[in-house]
Short mmCIF file of C-alpha atoms in Angstrom, two decimals:
data_model
loop_
_atom_site.label_atom_id
_atom_site.label_comp_id
_atom_site.label_asym_id
_atom_site.label_seq_id
_atom_site.Cartn_x
_atom_site.Cartn_y
_atom_site.Cartn_z
CA LEU A 1 -12.68 32.26 -16.05
CA PRO A 2 -13.07 34.35 -13.27
CA SER A 3 -16.57 35.28 -14.56
CA ALA A 4 -17.48 31.33 -14.14
CA TYR A 5 -17.08 31.31 -10.60
CA GLY A 6 -20.04 33.53 -9.90
CA GLY A 7 -22.22 30.69 -11.94
CA LEU A 8 -20.55 27.85 -10.00
CA TYR A 9 -21.07 29.48 -6.61
CA SER A 10 -25.05 29.25 -7.63
CA LEU A 11 -25.06 25.89 -9.09
CA LEU A 12 -23.68 24.69 -5.72
CA GLN A 13 -25.89 26.65 -3.73
CA GLU A 14 -28.78 24.93 -5.60
CA ALA A 15 -27.08 21.41 -5.82
CA THR A 16 -29.11 18.38 -5.63
CA GLU A 17 -28.42 14.82 -6.12
CA GLU A 18 -28.93 15.07 -9.79
CA THR A 19 -26.84 18.22 -10.37
CA ALA A 20 -24.21 17.91 -7.92
CA HIS A 21 -21.59 15.94 -9.97
CA VAL A 22 -21.59 18.39 -12.83
CA ALA A 23 -21.25 21.32 -10.44
CA LEU A 24 -18.43 20.01 -8.69
CA GLY A 25 -16.81 18.51 -11.54
CA SER A 26 -17.01 22.00 -13.40
CA VAL A 27 -15.56 23.61 -10.29
CA VAL A 28 -12.52 21.08 -10.42
CA ALA A 29 -11.94 21.96 -14.28
CA VAL A 30 -11.97 25.72 -13.51
CA VAL A 31 -9.69 25.44 -10.77
CA ARG A 32 -7.07 23.54 -12.18
CA ALA A 33 -7.44 25.90 -15.44
CA ASP A 34 -6.57 29.17 -13.77
CA GLY A 35 -4.69 29.23 -10.55
CA PRO A 36 -4.38 33.11 -9.74
CA ALA A 37 -8.56 33.29 -10.16
CA ALA A 38 -8.70 29.99 -8.12
CA VAL A 39 -6.41 31.76 -5.11
CA ALA A 40 -8.65 34.82 -5.46
CA MET A 41 -12.10 32.90 -5.61
CA GLU A 42 -11.10 30.25 -2.61
CA PRO A 43 -12.56 32.22 0.11
CA THR A 44 -16.00 32.52 -1.68
CA LEU A 45 -16.13 28.81 -3.34
CA ALA A 46 -14.42 26.97 -0.47
CA PRO A 47 -17.30 27.25 1.96
CA ALA A 48 -19.90 26.39 -0.44
CA LEU A 49 -17.85 23.40 -1.30
CA LEU A 50 -17.85 22.50 2.44
CA GLN A 51 -21.44 22.61 2.76
CA VAL A 52 -21.94 20.51 -0.05
CA TRP A 53 -19.52 17.85 1.23
CA ALA A 54 -21.31 18.01 4.58
CA ARG A 55 -24.74 17.95 2.75
CA PHE A 56 -24.17 14.86 0.87
CA VAL A 57 -21.45 13.09 3.05
CA THR A 58 -23.46 9.93 3.00
CA ASP A 59 -23.40 9.80 -0.85
CA PRO A 60 -19.96 8.33 -1.66
CA LEU A 61 -19.71 9.50 -5.26
CA ILE A 62 -21.07 13.38 -4.50
CA SER A 63 -18.94 13.70 -1.26
CA GLN A 64 -15.57 12.29 -3.00
CA ASP A 65 -16.39 14.87 -5.93
CA ALA A 66 -16.53 17.75 -3.22
CA VAL A 67 -13.22 16.40 -1.69
CA ASP A 68 -11.52 16.50 -5.44
CA ALA A 69 -12.82 20.22 -5.59
CA LEU A 70 -11.71 21.37 -2.39
CA ALA A 71 -8.01 19.17 -3.24
CA ALA A 72 -7.91 21.16 -6.35
CA PHE A 73 -7.70 24.21 -4.28
CA GLY A 74 -5.20 22.77 -2.05
CA ALA A 75 -2.99 21.95 -5.05
CA TYR A 76 -2.04 25.95 -4.87
CA PRO A 77 0.08 26.55 -1.87
CA GLN A 78 -1.30 30.26 -1.44
CA CYS A 79 -4.71 28.79 -0.95
CA LEU A 80 -3.78 26.13 1.75
CA PRO A 81 -3.42 28.34 4.78
CA GLN A 82 -7.10 29.51 4.67
CA LEU A 83 -8.31 26.19 3.33
CA VAL A 84 -6.97 24.51 6.30
CA GLY A 85 -8.06 26.83 8.68
CA ARG A 86 -11.43 27.27 7.29
CA THR A 87 -11.79 23.70 7.47
CA LEU A 88 -10.18 22.44 10.74
CA PRO A 89 -12.74 23.95 13.10
CA ALA A 90 -15.48 22.16 11.46
CA ILE A 91 -13.77 18.91 11.31
CA SER A 92 -12.45 19.14 15.02
CA SER A 93 -16.00 19.89 16.34
CA ILE A 94 -16.82 16.33 14.37
CA LEU A 95 -14.15 14.63 16.06
CA ALA A 96 -14.57 15.85 19.57
CA ASP A 97 -17.86 14.12 19.73
CA PRO A 98 -17.85 11.07 17.48
CA ALA A 99 -20.85 9.42 19.37
CA SER A 100 -23.26 12.39 17.89
CA HIS A 101 -22.09 11.94 14.52
CA SER A 102 -22.46 8.71 11.91
CA GLU A 103 -19.38 6.90 10.85
CA THR A 104 -19.90 7.91 7.48
CA LEU A 105 -19.34 11.56 8.47
CA ILE A 106 -16.41 10.67 10.50
CA GLU A 107 -14.72 8.58 8.03
CA GLY A 108 -15.32 11.74 5.40
CA ALA A 109 -13.85 14.22 7.81
CA LEU A 110 -10.91 12.18 8.38
CA ASP A 111 -10.45 11.34 4.69
CA LEU A 112 -10.76 15.27 4.07
CA VAL A 113 -7.98 15.95 6.46
CA VAL A 114 -5.66 13.71 4.58
CA VAL A 115 -6.39 15.31 1.14
CA LEU A 116 -5.47 18.57 2.56
CA LEU A 117 -2.31 17.65 4.45
CA LYS A 118 -0.63 16.03 1.66
CA ASN A 119 0.78 18.99 0.41
CA ALA A 120 0.60 21.13 3.36
CA ALA A 121 3.38 23.36 5.07
CA LEU A 122 4.82 22.36 8.12
CA GLU A 123 2.59 25.32 9.76
CA GLN A 124 -0.53 23.72 8.45
CA VAL A 125 0.47 20.51 9.52
CA GLN A 126 1.15 21.89 13.21
CA ALA A 127 -2.04 23.75 13.06
CA ALA A 128 -4.08 20.10 12.04
CA HIS A 129 -1.92 18.13 14.84
CA SER A 130 -3.01 20.82 17.29
CA ALA A 131 -6.73 20.79 16.40
CA ILE A 132 -7.14 17.14 15.98
CA TYR A 133 -4.40 14.65 16.95
CA GLN A 134 -5.63 13.57 20.52
CA GLN A 135 -9.11 13.10 18.90
CA VAL A 136 -7.73 10.90 15.97
CA LEU A 137 -5.44 8.79 18.49
CA ALA A 138 -8.86 8.28 20.79
CA LEU A 139 -10.62 6.84 17.74
CA GLY A 140 -7.70 4.81 16.77
CA ASN A 141 -7.65 3.03 20.48
CA SER A 142 -11.38 2.62 20.73
CA CYS A 143 -13.61 2.80 17.52
CA GLU A 144 -14.68 -0.39 15.96
CA ASP A 145 -15.49 0.48 12.51
CA ASN A 146 -13.87 -0.51 9.79
CA GLY A 147 -13.90 2.51 7.75
CA VAL A 148 -13.12 5.08 10.26
CA LEU A 149 -10.21 3.25 11.34
CA GLN A 150 -8.81 3.00 7.95
CA SER A 151 -8.91 6.68 7.73
CA VAL A 152 -7.22 7.26 11.30
CA THR A 153 -4.43 5.24 9.70
CA GLN A 154 -4.17 7.67 6.80
CA VAL A 155 -4.29 10.46 8.96
CA LEU A 156 -1.66 9.50 11.25
CA ARG A 157 0.48 8.27 8.47
CA VAL A 158 0.25 11.93 6.41
CA LEU A 159 1.03 13.62 9.88
CA VAL A 160 4.16 11.63 10.38
CA LYS A 161 5.00 11.99 6.79
CA ALA A 162 4.57 15.86 6.81
CA ALA A 163 5.91 16.39 10.17
CA GLY A 164 8.68 14.24 10.34
CA GLU A 165 10.78 14.24 13.85
CA ALA A 166 8.56 17.30 14.93
CA VAL A 167 5.63 15.14 15.25
CA LEU A 168 6.95 13.87 18.54
CA SER A 169 7.61 17.25 20.22
CA TRP A 170 4.39 18.62 19.46
CA GLY A 171 1.19 18.46 21.74
CA PRO A 172 0.87 17.86 25.48
CA HIS A 173 3.16 15.30 25.98
CA ALA A 174 6.81 16.63 26.42
CA SER A 175 8.50 13.24 25.95
CA PRO A 176 9.10 12.35 22.18
CA GLN A 177 9.25 8.24 23.82
CA GLU A 178 5.45 9.15 25.20
CA ASN A 179 4.42 10.69 22.02
CA MET A 180 6.02 7.59 20.06
CA GLY A 181 4.36 5.54 22.28
CA LEU A 182 1.27 6.85 21.41
CA LEU A 183 1.62 6.09 18.07
CA LEU A 184 2.69 2.59 18.64
CA GLY A 185 -0.31 2.03 20.62
CA VAL A 186 -2.72 2.63 17.99
CA THR A 187 -0.56 0.67 15.70
CA SER A 188 -0.05 -2.12 18.10
CA ARG A 189 -3.99 -2.19 18.19
CA LEU A 190 -4.44 -2.34 14.44
CA LEU A 191 -2.04 -5.51 14.04
CA GLY A 192 -3.65 -7.10 17.13
CA PRO A 193 -6.23 -9.93 16.86
CA THR A 194 -9.21 -8.26 17.73
CA VAL A 195 -9.53 -5.69 14.73
CA ASP A 196 -10.72 -6.93 11.55
CA ASP A 197 -8.58 -7.31 8.52
CA SER A 198 -10.47 -4.52 6.64
CA ALA A 199 -9.83 -2.14 9.36
CA ALA A 200 -6.14 -2.78 9.46
CA LEU A 201 -5.72 -2.41 5.87
CA TYR A 202 -3.49 0.61 5.92
CA VAL A 203 -1.50 -0.53 8.97
CA GLY A 204 1.60 -1.79 6.64
CA GLY A 205 1.56 1.94 5.02
CA LEU A 206 1.70 3.55 8.52
CA LEU A 207 4.49 1.32 9.58
CA ARG A 208 6.53 1.84 6.37
CA THR A 209 6.52 5.84 6.97
CA LEU A 210 7.26 5.28 10.79
CA LEU A 211 10.22 2.83 9.86
CA ARG A 212 11.62 5.53 6.94
CA THR A 213 10.70 8.80 8.98
CA LEU A 214 11.71 7.92 12.57
CA PRO A 215 14.15 5.52 12.29
CA ASN A 216 16.10 6.35 15.13
CA HIS A 217 12.82 5.61 17.49
CA MET A 218 12.01 2.33 15.49
CA ASN A 219 15.30 0.64 15.17
CA PRO A 220 15.19 -0.69 18.68
CA LEU A 221 12.11 -1.82 18.27
CA LEU A 222 12.55 -4.11 15.36
CA SER A 223 12.30 -7.35 17.09
CA GLN A 224 8.89 -6.41 18.71
CA ILE A 225 7.52 -5.27 15.27
CA ALA A 226 8.78 -8.20 13.46
CA SER A 227 7.14 -10.28 15.85
CA ALA A 228 3.70 -8.65 15.49
CA LEU A 229 3.69 -8.67 11.87
CA VAL A 230 4.34 -12.39 11.73
CA THR A 231 1.55 -12.85 13.98
CA ARG A 232 -0.88 -10.67 11.97
CA LEU A 233 0.24 -12.38 8.42
CA HIS A 234 -0.59 -15.57 10.01
CA SER A 235 -4.19 -14.50 10.80
CA ALA A 236 -4.62 -12.14 7.95
CA THR A 237 -7.20 -13.82 5.17
CA VAL A 238 -7.54 -10.56 3.03
CA PRO A 239 -5.03 -10.68 0.31
CA LEU A 240 -4.54 -6.84 0.15
CA LEU A 241 -3.54 -6.91 3.62
CA LYS A 242 -1.10 -9.76 3.48
CA LEU A 243 0.63 -7.71 0.83
CA SER A 244 0.79 -4.60 2.89
CA LEU A 245 2.33 -6.34 5.92
CA LEU A 246 4.92 -8.07 3.54
CA LEU A 247 5.90 -4.66 2.00
CA VAL A 248 6.82 -3.60 5.73
CA PHE A 249 9.36 -6.66 5.49
CA ALA A 250 10.68 -5.21 2.29
CA CYS A 251 11.09 -1.91 3.96
CA MET A 252 13.02 -3.76 6.88
CA SER A 253 15.31 -5.43 4.09
CA HIS A 254 16.41 -1.95 2.90
CA LEU A 255 17.06 -0.87 6.42
CA SER A 256 19.09 -3.69 7.22
CA PRO A 257 18.82 -6.95 5.46
CA SER A 258 21.02 -8.64 7.96
CA GLY A 259 19.16 -7.36 10.64
CA LEU A 260 15.89 -8.62 9.29
CA LEU A 261 17.28 -11.98 8.83
CA GLN A 262 18.38 -12.00 12.48
CA CYS A 263 15.12 -10.75 13.57
CA LEU A 264 13.06 -13.40 12.14
CA LYS A 265 15.55 -16.19 12.96
CA GLY A 266 15.47 -15.40 16.48
CA LEU A 267 11.20 -15.64 16.30
CA PRO A 268 9.33 -18.85 16.66
CA PRO A 269 6.93 -19.48 13.86
CA PRO A 270 3.17 -18.65 14.43
CA GLU A 271 1.31 -21.77 15.80
CA GLY A 272 -0.35 -23.92 13.08
CA CYS A 273 1.71 -22.25 10.19
CA GLY A 274 3.03 -25.50 9.16
CA GLU A 275 6.69 -23.92 8.95
CA ALA A 276 9.64 -24.74 11.24
CA SER A 277 10.51 -20.92 11.80
CA ALA A 278 9.39 -17.61 11.39
CA LEU A 279 11.94 -16.75 8.64
CA ALA A 280 10.56 -19.98 6.89
CA PHE A 281 6.99 -18.66 7.19
CA VAL A 282 7.43 -14.97 6.07
CA MET A 283 9.72 -16.25 3.11
CA ALA A 284 6.95 -18.68 1.99
CA GLN A 285 4.66 -16.03 2.13
CA TRP A 286 6.49 -13.17 0.47
CA THR A 287 7.90 -15.44 -2.40
CA HIS A 288 4.11 -16.50 -2.89
CA TRP A 289 2.52 -13.10 -2.98
CA GLN A 290 5.39 -11.20 -4.73
CA PRO A 291 4.01 -11.73 -8.59
CA ASP A 292 0.74 -10.08 -6.95
CA VAL A 293 2.39 -6.90 -5.82
CA GLN A 294 0.99 -3.90 -7.27
CA GLY A 295 2.05 -0.21 -8.28
CA ALA A 296 5.43 0.62 -9.86
CA TYR A 297 7.09 1.83 -6.50
CA GLU A 298 5.99 -1.12 -4.27
CA ILE A 299 7.24 -3.51 -7.06
CA LYS A 300 10.61 -1.73 -7.00
CA LEU A 301 10.52 -2.06 -2.99
CA SER A 302 9.56 -5.56 -2.63
CA THR A 303 11.84 -6.84 -5.59
CA THR A 304 15.01 -5.24 -4.55
CA GLY A 305 14.13 -6.15 -0.78
CA LEU A 306 13.97 -9.88 -1.75
CA ALA A 307 17.49 -9.00 -3.79
CA MET A 308 19.01 -7.47 -0.84
CA LEU A 309 18.24 -10.49 1.26
CA LEU A 310 19.95 -13.14 -1.36
CA ALA A 311 22.81 -11.14 -1.35
CA THR A 312 23.45 -11.54 2.38
CA GLY A 313 24.47 -15.08 1.39
CA ASP A 314 23.01 -16.07 4.92
CA PRO A 315 23.26 -19.87 5.31
CA ALA A 316 19.72 -19.98 6.86
CA LEU A 317 18.13 -18.90 3.50
CA GLY A 318 19.21 -22.26 1.95
CA GLN A 319 17.91 -24.25 4.76
CA VAL A 320 14.30 -23.00 3.73
CA LYS A 321 12.29 -24.54 1.30
CA VAL A 322 9.25 -22.98 -0.29
CA GLN A 323 6.70 -23.75 -3.25
CA GLY A 324 7.94 -23.72 -6.63
CA ALA A 325 6.86 -24.04 -10.45
CA PRO A 326 3.27 -25.90 -10.58
CA ILE A 327 3.59 -29.04 -11.94
CA VAL A 328 1.69 -29.47 -15.22
CA ASP A 329 0.72 -32.46 -16.92
CA GLU A 330 1.67 -32.00 -20.41
CA SER A 331 -0.62 -34.91 -21.51
CA GLN A 332 -3.45 -32.75 -20.74
CA GLY A 333 -2.60 -30.14 -23.32
CA ILE A 334 -3.55 -26.87 -22.58
CA VAL A 335 -5.02 -26.27 -19.13
CA THR A 336 -8.59 -24.32 -19.28
CA ARG A 337 -10.47 -23.30 -16.20
CA SER A 338 -12.85 -26.07 -16.67
CA ARG A 339 -10.12 -28.82 -16.73
CA ALA A 340 -8.27 -27.04 -14.12
CA LYS A 341 -11.74 -27.40 -11.57
CA THR A 342 -11.97 -31.13 -12.46
CA ALA A 343 -8.27 -31.71 -11.83
CA GLY A 344 -8.22 -30.57 -8.40
CA PRO A 345 -6.03 -28.25 -6.43
CA PRO A 346 -2.72 -27.62 -8.12
CA LYS A 347 0.25 -29.14 -7.23
CA PHE A 348 4.18 -27.53 -7.06
CA THR A 349 7.32 -28.51 -7.14
CA THR A 350 9.55 -27.62 -3.86
CA VAL A 351 12.74 -25.39 -4.13
CA SER A 352 15.40 -23.61 -2.02
CA LEU A 353 14.83 -20.32 -1.17
CA PRO A 354 17.64 -18.77 -2.72
CA ASN A 355 16.54 -20.34 -6.12
CA LYS A 356 13.16 -19.10 -5.78
CA ILE A 357 14.32 -15.80 -4.87
CA PHE A 358 16.25 -15.68 -7.94
CA SER A 359 13.62 -16.93 -10.36
CA LEU A 360 11.29 -13.95 -9.03
CA LEU A 361 13.82 -11.49 -9.77
CA ALA A 362 14.42 -12.98 -13.28
CA ASP A 363 10.79 -12.64 -13.50
CA ALA A 364 11.04 -8.90 -12.80
CA LEU A 365 13.54 -8.73 -15.31
CA LEU A 366 11.84 -10.40 -17.96
CA GLU A 367 8.79 -8.24 -17.14
CA GLN A 368 10.71 -5.02 -17.35
CA LEU A 369 12.56 -5.81 -20.62
CA GLU A 370 9.13 -6.70 -22.06
CA GLN A 371 8.00 -3.53 -21.12
CA GLN A 372 10.58 -1.70 -22.91
CA ARG A 373 10.00 -3.39 -25.93
CA GLY A 374 6.72 -2.77 -25.70
CA VAL A 375 5.76 -6.66 -25.74
CA ASN A 376 1.91 -7.45 -24.77
CA LEU A 377 1.68 -11.24 -24.31
CA ASP A 378 -1.99 -12.54 -24.92
CA ASP A 379 -4.26 -14.31 -22.73
CA ASP A 380 -3.40 -17.68 -24.26
CA GLU A 381 -0.01 -17.49 -23.72
CA TRP A 382 -0.46 -16.69 -19.96
CA GLU A 383 -2.59 -19.56 -19.78
CA SER A 384 -0.66 -22.37 -21.59
CA GLU A 385 2.35 -21.11 -19.51
CA GLY A 386 0.59 -22.44 -16.32
CA ASP A 387 0.97 -18.89 -14.80
CA GLU A 388 -0.20 -18.21 -11.41
CA ASP A 389 -2.09 -15.02 -11.66
CA ASP A 390 -5.15 -16.85 -11.72
CA ALA A 391 -4.42 -18.33 -8.23
CA PHE A 392 -4.44 -14.62 -6.87
CA GLY A 393 -8.26 -14.19 -8.22
CA GLU A 394 -9.27 -17.61 -6.48
CA GLU A 395 -7.79 -16.72 -3.18
CA LEU A 396 -8.89 -13.13 -3.30
CA TRP A 397 -12.46 -14.43 -3.68
CA SER A 398 -12.27 -17.57 -1.23
CA ALA A 399 -10.14 -15.93 1.48
CA GLY A 400 -11.53 -16.25 4.98
CA GLY A 401 -13.49 -19.28 3.79
CA GLY A 402 -16.35 -17.45 2.25
CA GLY A 403 -18.01 -17.16 -0.94
CA HIS A 404 -17.86 -14.59 -3.87
CA ASP A 405 -20.59 -12.30 -1.79
CA ASP A 406 -18.84 -12.59 1.51
CA MET A 407 -15.64 -11.65 0.12
CA LEU A 408 -17.02 -8.88 -2.16
CA SER A 409 -18.83 -7.33 1.22
CA LEU A 410 -15.30 -7.31 3.00
CA LEU A 411 -13.87 -5.40 0.22
CA LEU A 412 -16.82 -3.21 -0.15
CA SER A 413 -16.80 -2.61 3.39
CA SER A 414 -13.13 -1.55 3.08
CA LYS A 415 -13.86 0.91 0.78
CA ASN A 416 -13.45 -1.34 -2.10
CA LEU A 417 -10.75 -3.20 -4.01
CA GLU A 418 -10.55 -0.05 -6.42
CA ASP A 419 -9.95 2.49 -3.57
CA ALA A 420 -7.36 0.21 -2.32
CA MET A 421 -5.31 -0.16 -5.37
CA ALA A 422 -5.53 3.73 -6.01
CA ASP A 423 -4.04 3.95 -2.59
CA VAL A 424 -1.25 2.08 -3.67
CA ASP A 425 -0.48 3.79 -6.64
CA GLU A 426 -0.37 7.09 -4.71
CA ASP A 427 1.91 5.91 -1.89
CA LEU A 428 2.74 8.58 0.29
CA ASP A 429 6.21 7.51 0.90
CA ALA A 430 6.64 7.03 -3.00
CA THR A 431 7.89 10.77 -3.91
CA SER A 432 10.54 10.91 -1.24
CA ASP A 433 12.00 7.40 -1.33
CA PRO A 434 14.83 7.04 -3.63
CA ILE A 435 13.77 3.38 -4.30
CA ASN A 436 11.28 4.86 -6.68
CA GLN A 437 13.90 6.51 -8.88
CA THR A 438 15.47 2.98 -9.44
CA ASP A 439 15.52 1.49 -13.03
CA LEU A 440 15.02 -2.12 -12.19
CA VAL A 441 16.61 -2.94 -15.46
CA ASP A 442 19.72 -1.41 -14.45
CA TYR A 443 19.61 -2.44 -11.13
CA LEU A 444 18.60 -6.39 -11.64
CA GLY A 445 21.62 -6.42 -14.77
CA ASN A 446 23.96 -5.12 -12.08
CA TYR A 447 22.70 -7.63 -9.62
CA VAL A 448 23.04 -10.59 -11.84
CA LYS A 449 26.43 -9.47 -12.94
CA ALA A 450 27.68 -8.80 -9.65
CA PHE A 451 25.93 -12.51 -8.26
CA ALA A 452 27.82 -14.35 -11.24
CA ALA A 453 31.17 -12.84 -10.56
CA GLN A 454 31.00 -13.32 -6.85
CA ASP A 455 29.86 -16.67 -6.70
CA ALA A 456 29.81 -18.30 -9.89
CA ALA A 457 28.64 -21.88 -8.34
CA ALA A 458 25.91 -20.35 -6.42
CA PHE A 459 25.03 -18.44 -9.55
CA GLN A 460 24.84 -21.57 -12.02
CA ALA A 461 22.76 -23.70 -9.27
CA CYS A 462 20.05 -20.75 -9.42
CA VAL A 463 20.07 -20.60 -13.30
CA GLN A 464 19.61 -24.02 -13.84
CA THR A 465 16.07 -23.93 -11.82
CA LEU A 466 14.79 -20.92 -14.18
CA ASN A 467 12.61 -21.72 -17.04
CA THR A 468 13.13 -20.83 -20.81
CA LYS A 469 12.23 -17.65 -20.75
CA GLN A 470 13.62 -16.41 -17.48
CA ALA A 471 17.07 -17.96 -18.61
CA GLU A 472 16.91 -15.80 -21.82
CA ALA A 473 16.48 -12.67 -19.98
CA VAL A 474 19.23 -13.49 -17.45
CA HIS A 475 21.61 -14.39 -20.34
CA LYS A 476 20.67 -11.39 -22.35
CA ILE A 477 21.57 -8.94 -19.39
CA LEU A 478 24.74 -10.80 -18.91
CA THR A 479 25.89 -10.09 -22.45
CA VAL A 480 24.89 -6.40 -22.29
#
């Protein structure tokens, strides 16, 4: 393979829009196939890759291929010091004078930082912090471009994740409190009403990383954080942003379920939300969107977060009423999409919050058991059971009151739905969070058994509201 690098270097030097994709894909394959050769050839090939990236930065496909090739080198720890050292001066010069560069170039430079720092040692992370941190904060506080703000959020997240507490002691500001204030200033702006939903798409992930990585600094601020989250959740129209914000509540539940309830009970509801309390509003949103949480780690985080809230037994939970199952007119037979359109908006039952949470836990248990058995329900089964999955699709396209074209443009301006879901699958916290190691079947099985043993009356009340399949799943886990 070492002999192949000479040819690849020539291809990169002569790359055009038609040949760049093949050349860059070949680099990725060769680098991944032979680590020692890749380490030896990084000084030669990395500069050429950076030139290709800069030349085609406005082409999202080619520039991403170039980033993937650089990331392939970055996967080898021996390559990272020189790769980061080679890249930072160019990136710093771009970020130092954003007015002279296109938003596309700035966004691409920030995304390249994220790729390089994901596996970097603390020394390289500190070097990146010294070179670009103040510039990233400045962009976060002043930039109006959605894509750049998304990338700023991801850079801050990877820096906090990689550096930990040390990030608060680096830089010109001696006080950790002052450094924390700078981070929260950008976060507060992203949660504020003046920033577009697309620009704020990743603020939930940043908040979760801050909560997990800097708990001593975040815990005193939980009430203010919850208040800002409630306000933004009410104003948000993009489902992906709503889901991201709700996962922050799930993270807070893991830190202290009773503390989260106390925060929400002490907050007023958002104006015009139609709920009597902030607790009722958040739980109505959380239980509504729970079936649409994507990603194995996120499903575990949100499901166990709900379970921990229910386990508190707080009487305030029983006072909250939320949307239950859809009301199906059995005389209509199978509800097709055309019939659903003529029938008007779907109607739902109203159930107590504990019953709704328990039904969602039963759904999660049922899904996990079916995955274990390798069962795949066909489309007809999902349709005939009146599943709510289509509701997500309809809300996704109708969010914000616009039509399909409006929503498509919004998602494309936030890099696009596929990229957003890819980010969900590769959550920065997943590898280090013990929750990711949780076996949901074991967790939910133990949870159900403990619930039945500790409060038989409440358990039976919840079971009576389950549908047949949910009840069968709960019965099965009780008899194991």
